[in-house]
Amino acid sequence: MAARFLEEKGFSTIVLTPTPEFHRIMGVPRTAAIEYPYGRLLGQVGDKAGQEQVLLETLSVLENARRPGELRNLEFTWPEEPKNAKWQPPEMSPLIKMYLEEIRAARRG
């Protein structure tokens, strides 16, 4: 919603997300999708080069998007199974809980 508000005020925005279906439903103008775990969307702690690559690729999507609602999948691979990441909280965030069924429906649909 913040991205839509900023766009209305004349600022170009991009959202980096592991749940692009949710952001499409919300009407985000430009989305860069990445299959990284929540809390680590730019990459692993201490991986400055990898984080920089993700950031530059995300900004490239912002620069090159040609139509409203454009979605691009970034071609990065997390080096371990997300379920094995020890840093994940014991329960999902309240926002994801609130929209979980909508996210599941969007993935099926």
CSV table of C-alpha atoms in Angstrom, one decimal:
chain,number,residue,atom,x,y,z
A,1,MET,CA,0.0,0.0,0.0
A,2,ALA,CA,2.9,2.3,0.7
A,3,ALA,CA,4.2,1.7,-2.9
A,4,ARG,CA,0.8,2.7,-4.3
A,5,PHE,CA,0.7,5.8,-2.2
A,6,LEU,CA,4.2,6.9,-3.3
A,7,GLU,CA,3.4,6.2,-6.9
A,8,GLU,CA,0.3,8.5,-6.6
A,9,LYS,CA,2.7,11.2,-5.4
A,10,GLY,CA,5.0,10.8,-8.4
A,11,PHE,CA,7.7,8.5,-7.0
A,12,SER,CA,8.6,5.3,-8.8
A,13,THR,CA,8.7,2.2,-6.6
A,14,ILE,CA,9.7,-1.4,-6.7
A,15,VAL,CA,8.9,-4.2,-4.2
A,16,LEU,CA,11.3,-7.1,-3.6
A,17,THR,CA,9.2,-10.0,-2.4
A,18,PRO,CA,9.1,-13.8,-2.0
A,19,THR,CA,5.3,-13.6,-2.4
A,20,PRO,CA,4.6,-11.9,-5.7
A,21,GLU,CA,1.1,-13.2,-5.8
A,22,PHE,CA,0.2,-11.3,-2.7
A,23,HIS,CA,1.7,-8.1,-4.1
A,24,ARG,CA,-0.1,-8.5,-7.4
A,25,ILE,CA,-3.4,-8.7,-5.5
A,26,MET,CA,-2.5,-5.6,-3.6
A,27,GLY,CA,-1.8,-3.7,-6.9
A,28,VAL,CA,1.9,-3.0,-6.5
A,29,PRO,CA,3.1,-1.2,-9.6
A,30,ARG,CA,6.4,-3.1,-10.0
A,31,THR,CA,7.5,-6.3,-8.4
A,32,ALA,CA,10.8,-8.1,-8.3
A,33,ALA,CA,10.2,-11.7,-7.1
A,34,ILE,CA,12.9,-13.6,-5.3
A,35,GLU,CA,12.8,-17.1,-3.8
A,36,TYR,CA,14.7,-16.2,-0.6
A,37,PRO,CA,13.3,-16.6,2.9
A,38,TYR,CA,11.6,-13.8,4.7
A,39,GLY,CA,14.0,-11.6,6.5
A,40,ARG,CA,16.8,-12.4,4.1
A,41,LEU,CA,15.5,-10.9,0.8
A,42,LEU,CA,18.8,-9.4,0.0
A,43,GLY,CA,20.8,-12.5,0.9
A,44,GLN,CA,22.8,-14.0,3.6
A,45,VAL,CA,24.3,-12.1,6.5
A,46,GLY,CA,27.8,-10.9,5.6
A,47,ASP,CA,27.5,-11.7,1.9
A,48,LYS,CA,28.1,-8.1,0.7
A,49,ALA,CA,28.7,-9.1,-3.0
A,50,GLY,CA,25.5,-11.2,-3.1
A,51,GLN,CA,23.4,-8.5,-1.5
A,52,GLU,CA,24.7,-6.0,-3.9
A,53,GLN,CA,23.8,-8.2,-6.9
A,54,VAL,CA,20.2,-8.6,-5.6
A,55,LEU,CA,19.9,-4.9,-5.0
A,56,LEU,CA,21.3,-4.0,-8.5
A,57,GLU,CA,19.0,-6.5,-10.2
A,58,THR,CA,16.0,-5.2,-8.3
A,59,LEU,CA,16.9,-1.6,-9.3
A,60,SER,CA,17.2,-2.9,-12.9
A,61,VAL,CA,13.6,-4.1,-12.8
A,62,LEU,CA,12.6,-0.7,-11.6
A,63,GLU,CA,14.5,1.0,-14.4
A,64,ASN,CA,13.3,-1.3,-17.2
A,65,ALA,CA,9.7,-2.0,-16.3
A,66,ARG,CA,7.4,-1.0,-19.1
A,67,ARG,CA,3.9,-1.5,-17.9
A,68,PRO,CA,1.9,-1.2,-14.7
A,69,GLY,CA,1.9,-4.3,-12.5
A,70,GLU,CA,5.0,-5.7,-14.1
A,71,LEU,CA,6.5,-8.7,-12.3
A,72,ARG,CA,10.0,-10.1,-12.9
A,73,ASN,CA,11.4,-13.1,-11.3
A,74,LEU,CA,15.0,-12.7,-10.2
A,75,GLU,CA,17.2,-15.6,-11.0
A,76,PHE,CA,18.9,-16.1,-7.6
A,77,THR,CA,19.0,-19.4,-5.7
A,78,TRP,CA,19.2,-19.6,-1.9
A,79,PRO,CA,22.1,-21.8,-1.0
A,80,GLU,CA,20.1,-24.0,1.4
A,81,GLU,CA,16.6,-25.2,1.8
A,82,PRO,CA,14.6,-22.3,3.4
A,83,LYS,CA,13.0,-24.8,5.8
A,84,ASN,CA,16.5,-25.5,7.2
A,85,ALA,CA,17.3,-21.8,7.9
A,86,LYS,CA,17.7,-21.7,11.7
A,87,TRP,CA,16.9,-18.0,12.0
A,88,GLN,CA,13.2,-18.2,11.0
A,89,PRO,CA,10.8,-17.3,13.8
A,90,PRO,CA,8.7,-20.0,15.4
A,91,GLU,CA,5.5,-18.7,13.9
A,92,MET,CA,4.7,-16.7,10.7
A,93,SER,CA,4.2,-12.9,10.8
A,94,PRO,CA,0.7,-11.5,11.6
A,95,LEU,CA,0.5,-10.0,8.1
A,96,ILE,CA,1.1,-13.4,6.4
A,97,LYS,CA,-1.3,-15.1,8.7
A,98,MET,CA,-4.0,-12.6,7.8
A,99,TYR,CA,-3.6,-13.1,4.1
A,100,LEU,CA,-2.5,-16.7,4.0
A,101,GLU,CA,-5.6,-18.1,2.4
A,102,GLU,CA,-5.5,-15.4,-0.3
A,103,ILE,CA,-1.9,-16.2,-1.0
A,104,ARG,CA,-2.6,-19.9,-1.3
A,105,ALA,CA,-5.6,-19.2,-3.6
A,106,ALA,CA,-3.4,-17.0,-5.8
A,107,ARG,CA,-0.8,-19.7,-6.1
A,108,ARG,CA,-3.4,-22.3,-7.1
A,109,GLY,CA,-5.2,-19.9,-9.5
